[in-house]
GROMACS .gro file of C-alpha atoms in nm:
model
  245
    1MET     CA    1   0.000   0.000   0.000
    2LEU     CA    2   0.143   0.337  -0.100
    3SER     CA    3   0.219   0.549   0.203
    4ASP     CA    4   0.035   0.873   0.266
    5TYR     CA    5   0.296   0.944   0.531
    6TYR     CA    6   0.304   1.316   0.465
    7GLY     CA    7   0.014   1.353   0.227
    8LYS     CA    8   0.012   1.664   0.009
    9GLY     CA    9   0.249   1.849   0.238
   10VAL     CA   10   0.561   1.719   0.068
   11GLU     CA   11   0.488   1.792  -0.296
   12GLY     CA   12   0.743   2.072  -0.301
   13LEU     CA   13   1.042   1.872  -0.175
   14LYS     CA   14   1.328   1.831  -0.419
   15TYR     CA   15   1.371   1.453  -0.452
   16LYS     CA   16   1.121   1.170  -0.442
   17LEU     CA   17   1.211   0.817  -0.327
   18LEU     CA   18   1.028   0.484  -0.326
   19VAL     CA   19   1.117   0.233  -0.054
   20GLY     CA   20   1.019  -0.133  -0.035
   21ASN     CA   21   0.881  -0.232   0.304
   22ASN     CA   22   0.947  -0.575   0.459
   23ILE     CA   23   0.744  -0.765   0.717
   24GLU     CA   24   0.934  -0.606   1.006
   25GLY     CA   25   0.846  -0.258   0.880
   26SER     CA   26   1.211  -0.165   0.820
   27GLY     CA   27   1.129  -0.002   0.486
   28LYS     CA   28   0.860   0.214   0.643
   29LYS     CA   29   1.102   0.330   0.914
   30LEU     CA   30   1.367   0.402   0.652
   31ALA     CA   31   1.119   0.608   0.448
   32GLN     CA   32   1.035   0.808   0.759
   33SER     CA   33   1.403   0.867   0.833
   34LEU     CA   34   1.466   0.985   0.477
   35SER     CA   35   1.178   1.228   0.517
   36HIS     CA   36   1.374   1.392   0.801
   37PHE     CA   37   1.627   1.501   0.541
   38GLY     CA   38   1.391   1.659   0.290
   39PHE     CA   39   1.310   1.364   0.065
   40THR     CA   40   0.953   1.285  -0.035
   41SER     CA   41   0.969   0.920   0.072
   42GLU     CA   42   0.695   0.669   0.000
   43TYR     CA   43   0.691   0.302   0.087
   44CYS     CA   44   0.508   0.000  -0.050
   45THR     CA   45   0.510  -0.380  -0.040
   46ASN     CA   46   0.851  -0.518  -0.128
   47SER     CA   47   0.750  -0.701  -0.448
   48PHE     CA   48   0.854  -0.662  -0.810
   49LYS     CA   49   0.490  -0.646  -0.918
   50LYS     CA   50   0.412  -0.357  -0.683
   51PHE     CA   51   0.733  -0.175  -0.777
   52GLU     CA   52   0.653  -0.201  -1.148
   53GLU     CA   53   0.303  -0.064  -1.086
   54LEU     CA   54   0.420   0.242  -0.890
   55LEU     CA   55   0.729   0.316  -1.097
   56SER     CA   56   0.514   0.325  -1.410
   57LYS     CA   57   0.262   0.564  -1.251
   58PHE     CA   58   0.488   0.807  -1.065
   59SER     CA   59   0.823   0.970  -1.120
   60TYR     CA   60   1.092   0.878  -0.866
   61ASP     CA   61   1.449   0.998  -0.829
   62GLY     CA   62   1.553   0.699  -0.623
   63PHE     CA   63   1.434   0.348  -0.545
   64ILE     CA   64   1.538   0.133  -0.245
   65PHE     CA   65   1.433  -0.229  -0.203
   66PHE     CA   66   1.524  -0.546  -0.014
   67ALA     CA   67   1.711  -0.798  -0.232
   68LEU     CA   68   1.781  -1.059   0.032
   69ARG     CA   69   1.816  -1.332  -0.233
   70VAL     CA   70   2.001  -1.206  -0.538
   71THR     CA   71   1.879  -1.415  -0.833
   72ASP     CA   72   1.861  -1.372  -1.209
   73ASN     CA   73   1.514  -1.224  -1.157
   74THR     CA   74   1.666  -0.959  -0.928
   75LEU     CA   75   1.934  -0.865  -1.180
   76ASN     CA   76   1.687  -0.861  -1.470
   77PHE     CA   77   1.450  -0.641  -1.271
   78ILE     CA   78   1.726  -0.389  -1.200
   79LYS     CA   79   1.828  -0.388  -1.568
   80GLN     CA   80   1.466  -0.329  -1.669
   81CYS     CA   81   1.433  -0.041  -1.423
   82LYS     CA   82   1.755   0.116  -1.546
   83ASP     CA   83   1.638   0.087  -1.908
   84ASN     CA   84   1.296   0.235  -1.833
   85TYR     CA   85   1.409   0.500  -1.582
   86PRO     CA   86   1.773   0.583  -1.665
   87ASN     CA   87   1.792   0.882  -1.430
   88MET     CA   88   1.658   0.696  -1.127
   89LYS     CA   89   1.912   0.576  -0.869
   90ILE     CA   90   1.858   0.215  -0.758
   91TYR     CA   91   1.970   0.089  -0.416
   92PRO     CA   92   1.926  -0.284  -0.340
   93ILE     CA   93   1.952  -0.380   0.028
   94ILE     CA   94   2.148  -0.705   0.058
   95THR     CA   95   2.279  -0.938   0.329
   96SER     CA   96   2.585  -1.059   0.139
   97ASP     CA   97   2.913  -0.874   0.167
   98LEU     CA   98   3.064  -1.063  -0.126
   99GLN     CA   99   3.222  -0.834  -0.384
  100LYS     CA  100   3.105  -1.071  -0.660
  101VAL     CA  101   2.739  -1.017  -0.565
  102LYS     CA  102   2.784  -0.641  -0.537
  103LYS     CA  103   2.953  -0.628  -0.877
  104GLN     CA  104   2.663  -0.817  -1.036
  105LEU     CA  105   2.415  -0.567  -0.892
  106ILE     CA  106   2.623  -0.264  -0.994
  107ASP     CA  107   2.671  -0.406  -1.344
  108ALA     CA  108   2.293  -0.454  -1.368
  109GLY     CA  109   2.239  -0.084  -1.298
  110ALA     CA  110   2.235  -0.032  -0.919
  111ALA     CA  111   2.383   0.298  -0.802
  112SER     CA  112   2.528   0.123  -0.498
  113CYS     CA  113   2.449  -0.166  -0.263
  114ILE     CA  114   2.327  -0.126   0.094
  115THR     CA  115   2.467  -0.409   0.306
  116MET     CA  116   2.284  -0.512   0.622
  117PRO     CA  117   2.318  -0.444   0.908
  118TYR     CA  118   2.301  -0.066   0.886
  119THR     CA  119   2.158   0.224   1.082
  120ASN     CA  120   1.892   0.435   0.917
  121TYR     CA  121   2.076   0.759   0.978
  122SER     CA  122   2.409   0.637   0.843
  123LEU     CA  123   2.228   0.507   0.535
  124CYS     CA  124   2.050   0.839   0.495
  125GLY     CA  125   2.386   1.013   0.505
  126ASP     CA  126   2.514   0.797   0.219
  127ILE     CA  127   2.204   0.862   0.009
  128ILE     CA  128   2.216   1.236   0.078
  129ALA     CA  129   2.571   1.238  -0.056
  130ASP     CA  130   2.442   1.087  -0.382
  131PHE     CA  131   2.176   1.353  -0.433
  132TYR     CA  132   2.325   1.674  -0.295
  133ASN     CA  133   2.656   1.832  -0.388
  134SER     CA  134   2.895   1.978  -0.133
  135ASP     CA  135   2.767   2.332  -0.191
  136GLU     CA  136   2.413   2.247  -0.084
  137MET     CA  137   2.305   2.246   0.278
  138VAL     CA  138   2.212   1.902   0.404
  139ILE     CA  139   2.081   1.800   0.744
  140LEU     CA  140   2.331   1.628   0.969
  141PRO     CA  141   2.196   1.280   1.056
  142GLU     CA  142   2.285   1.338   1.421
  143ILE     CA  143   2.044   1.632   1.439
  144ALA     CA  144   1.743   1.415   1.355
  145ASP     CA  145   1.861   1.154   1.605
  146PHE     CA  146   1.912   1.429   1.865
  147LEU     CA  147   1.560   1.568   1.816
  148CYS     CA  148   1.407   1.220   1.830
  149SER     CA  149   1.575   1.172   2.168
  150LYS     CA  150   1.403   1.495   2.278
  151ARG     CA  151   1.063   1.340   2.193
  152PHE     CA  152   0.983   1.565   1.897
  153PRO     CA  153   0.742   1.374   1.666
  154ASP     CA  154   0.938   1.258   1.363
  155HIS     CA  155   0.625   1.158   1.170
  156MET     CA  156   0.528   1.521   1.106
  157LEU     CA  157   0.657   1.751   0.832
  158GLY     CA  158   0.747   2.015   1.090
  159PHE     CA  159   1.011   1.780   1.229
  160TYR     CA  160   1.219   1.829   0.915
  161SER     CA  161   1.172   2.206   0.939
  162LEU     CA  162   1.304   2.193   1.296
  163CYS     CA  163   1.604   1.982   1.188
  164CYS     CA  164   1.683   2.237   0.921
  165ALA     CA  165   1.634   2.528   1.163
  166VAL     CA  166   1.874   2.385   1.423
  167GLU     CA  167   2.141   2.313   1.162
  168THR     CA  168   2.107   2.659   1.007
  169VAL     CA  169   2.145   2.830   1.344
  170ILE     CA  170   2.450   2.617   1.427
  171GLU     CA  171   2.614   2.717   1.098
  172THR     CA  172   2.495   3.080   1.089
  173PRO     CA  173   2.384   3.198   1.437
  174GLU     CA  174   2.289   3.540   1.300
  175SER     CA  175   2.002   3.380   1.105
  176LEU     CA  176   1.810   3.360   1.432
  177GLU     CA  177   1.819   3.737   1.485
  178LYS     CA  178   1.536   3.782   1.235
  179ILE     CA  179   1.364   3.447   1.232
  180THR     CA  180   1.097   3.528   0.973
  181ALA     CA  181   1.326   3.714   0.735
  182GLY     CA  182   1.649   3.529   0.808
  183LEU     CA  183   1.580   3.168   0.913
  184TYR     CA  184   1.248   3.062   0.761
  185PRO     CA  185   1.345   3.161   0.404
  186VAL     CA  186   1.652   2.933   0.423
  187ILE     CA  187   1.432   2.641   0.529
  188ALA     CA  188   1.173   2.730   0.266
  189GLU     CA  189   1.437   2.729  -0.009
  190LYS     CA  190   1.559   2.388   0.104
  191MET     CA  191   1.203   2.252   0.094
  192ASN     CA  192   1.104   2.442  -0.220
  193SER     CA  193   0.824   2.595  -0.017
  194THR     CA  194   0.734   2.931   0.142
  195TYR     CA  195   0.829   3.071   0.479
  196GLU     CA  196   0.458   3.077   0.567
  197ASN     CA  197   0.439   2.701   0.514
  198VAL     CA  198   0.755   2.652   0.716
  199GLU     CA  199   0.612   2.852   1.004
  200ARG     CA  200   0.285   2.662   0.985
  201SER     CA  201   0.448   2.318   0.979
  202LEU     CA  202   0.664   2.408   1.277
  203ARG     CA  203   0.367   2.545   1.471
  204VAL     CA  204   0.153   2.238   1.411
  205MET     CA  205   0.435   1.999   1.502
  206LEU     CA  206   0.536   2.191   1.815
  207ILE     CA  207   0.181   2.213   1.945
  208SER     CA  208   0.162   1.835   1.919
  209ALA     CA  209   0.509   1.787   2.069
  210PHE     CA  210   0.456   2.004   2.377
  211SER     CA  211   0.111   1.858   2.442
  212LYS     CA  212   0.287   1.525   2.503
  213GLY     CA  213   0.602   1.674   2.651
  214VAL     CA  214   0.953   1.727   2.513
  215ILE     CA  215   1.285   1.705   2.694
  216ILE     CA  216   1.459   2.039   2.735
  217ASN     CA  217   1.779   2.060   2.940
  218GLY     CA  218   1.706   1.718   3.085
  219LYS     CA  219   1.351   1.803   3.197
  220LEU     CA  220   1.013   1.706   3.049
  221VAL     CA  221   0.847   2.030   2.938
  222HIS     CA  222   0.479   2.071   2.844
  223ARG     CA  223   0.459   2.449   2.833
  224ARG     CA  224   0.534   2.561   2.479
  225ILE     CA  225   0.845   2.772   2.422
  226LYS     CA  226   0.859   3.041   2.154
  227ASN     CA  227   1.007   2.910   1.829
  228LYS     CA  228   1.304   3.146   1.838
  229ASP     CA  229   1.394   3.056   2.197
  230LEU     CA  230   1.339   2.685   2.139
  231ILE     CA  231   1.563   2.671   1.832
  232ARG     CA  232   1.838   2.860   2.017
  233ILE     CA  233   1.816   2.622   2.317
  234LEU     CA  234   1.825   2.313   2.096
  235ALA     CA  235   2.119   2.444   1.894
  236ASP     CA  236   2.311   2.518   2.216
  237GLU     CA  237   2.231   2.172   2.357
  238TYR     CA  238   2.340   2.006   2.034
  239ILE     CA  239   2.668   2.198   2.025
  240GLU     CA  240   2.737   2.107   2.388
  241LYS     CA  241   2.657   1.739   2.329
  242TYR     CA  242   2.868   1.700   2.015
  243GLY     CA  243   3.152   1.925   2.125
  244LEU     CA  244   3.125   2.174   1.841
  245LYS     CA  245   3.225   2.478   2.046
   0.00000   0.00000   0.00000
């Protein structure tokens, strides 16, 4: 079943990915993690039939699927995808670390192989590097992990806006001086959106987050903090935790 994880709220994001989901739900979790970093990520049943159906209907920039048994059917499927969608990056997830198997998959058309076990955030970092050049701002994987540990809801679009806000303030602290004119436009450009939509997504997410409680300076907080103050606090906590001072 095609995910409506973010619904219409992600139509403006730059890259669109399709992820195969296995019985443990690993693909769904991976799609959610990729969404932290500005990808429109959808997931579906991990089957060639379902992939063919969706790939023929929608345009994707990348495709990730579980290839736990690499057979001739697997290689032929990758070749077919590469022929039909030459600009789409294909990432098979495999259990084998054999170079022979990896070479077969690369020769068939895979951009690279993802070898299990892996962490979602390290994998996201590798995929980001494939899609964004060094001059573009990308979200540090640790920031999403950091915000998850603070209990911010990572299933909402505003979570990505908050990731982007914290990273921007770490890199350019002066952007927080004029949050509407300085910070939100940077996030909006990253998401191919508007600063009004950025503000709205943050507001909706933070209302939900504080209603359940978030961890600020080691304490569970339910009273909502102003966006500007919250972003500054989180950036300071992140810098202290990761020793960036």
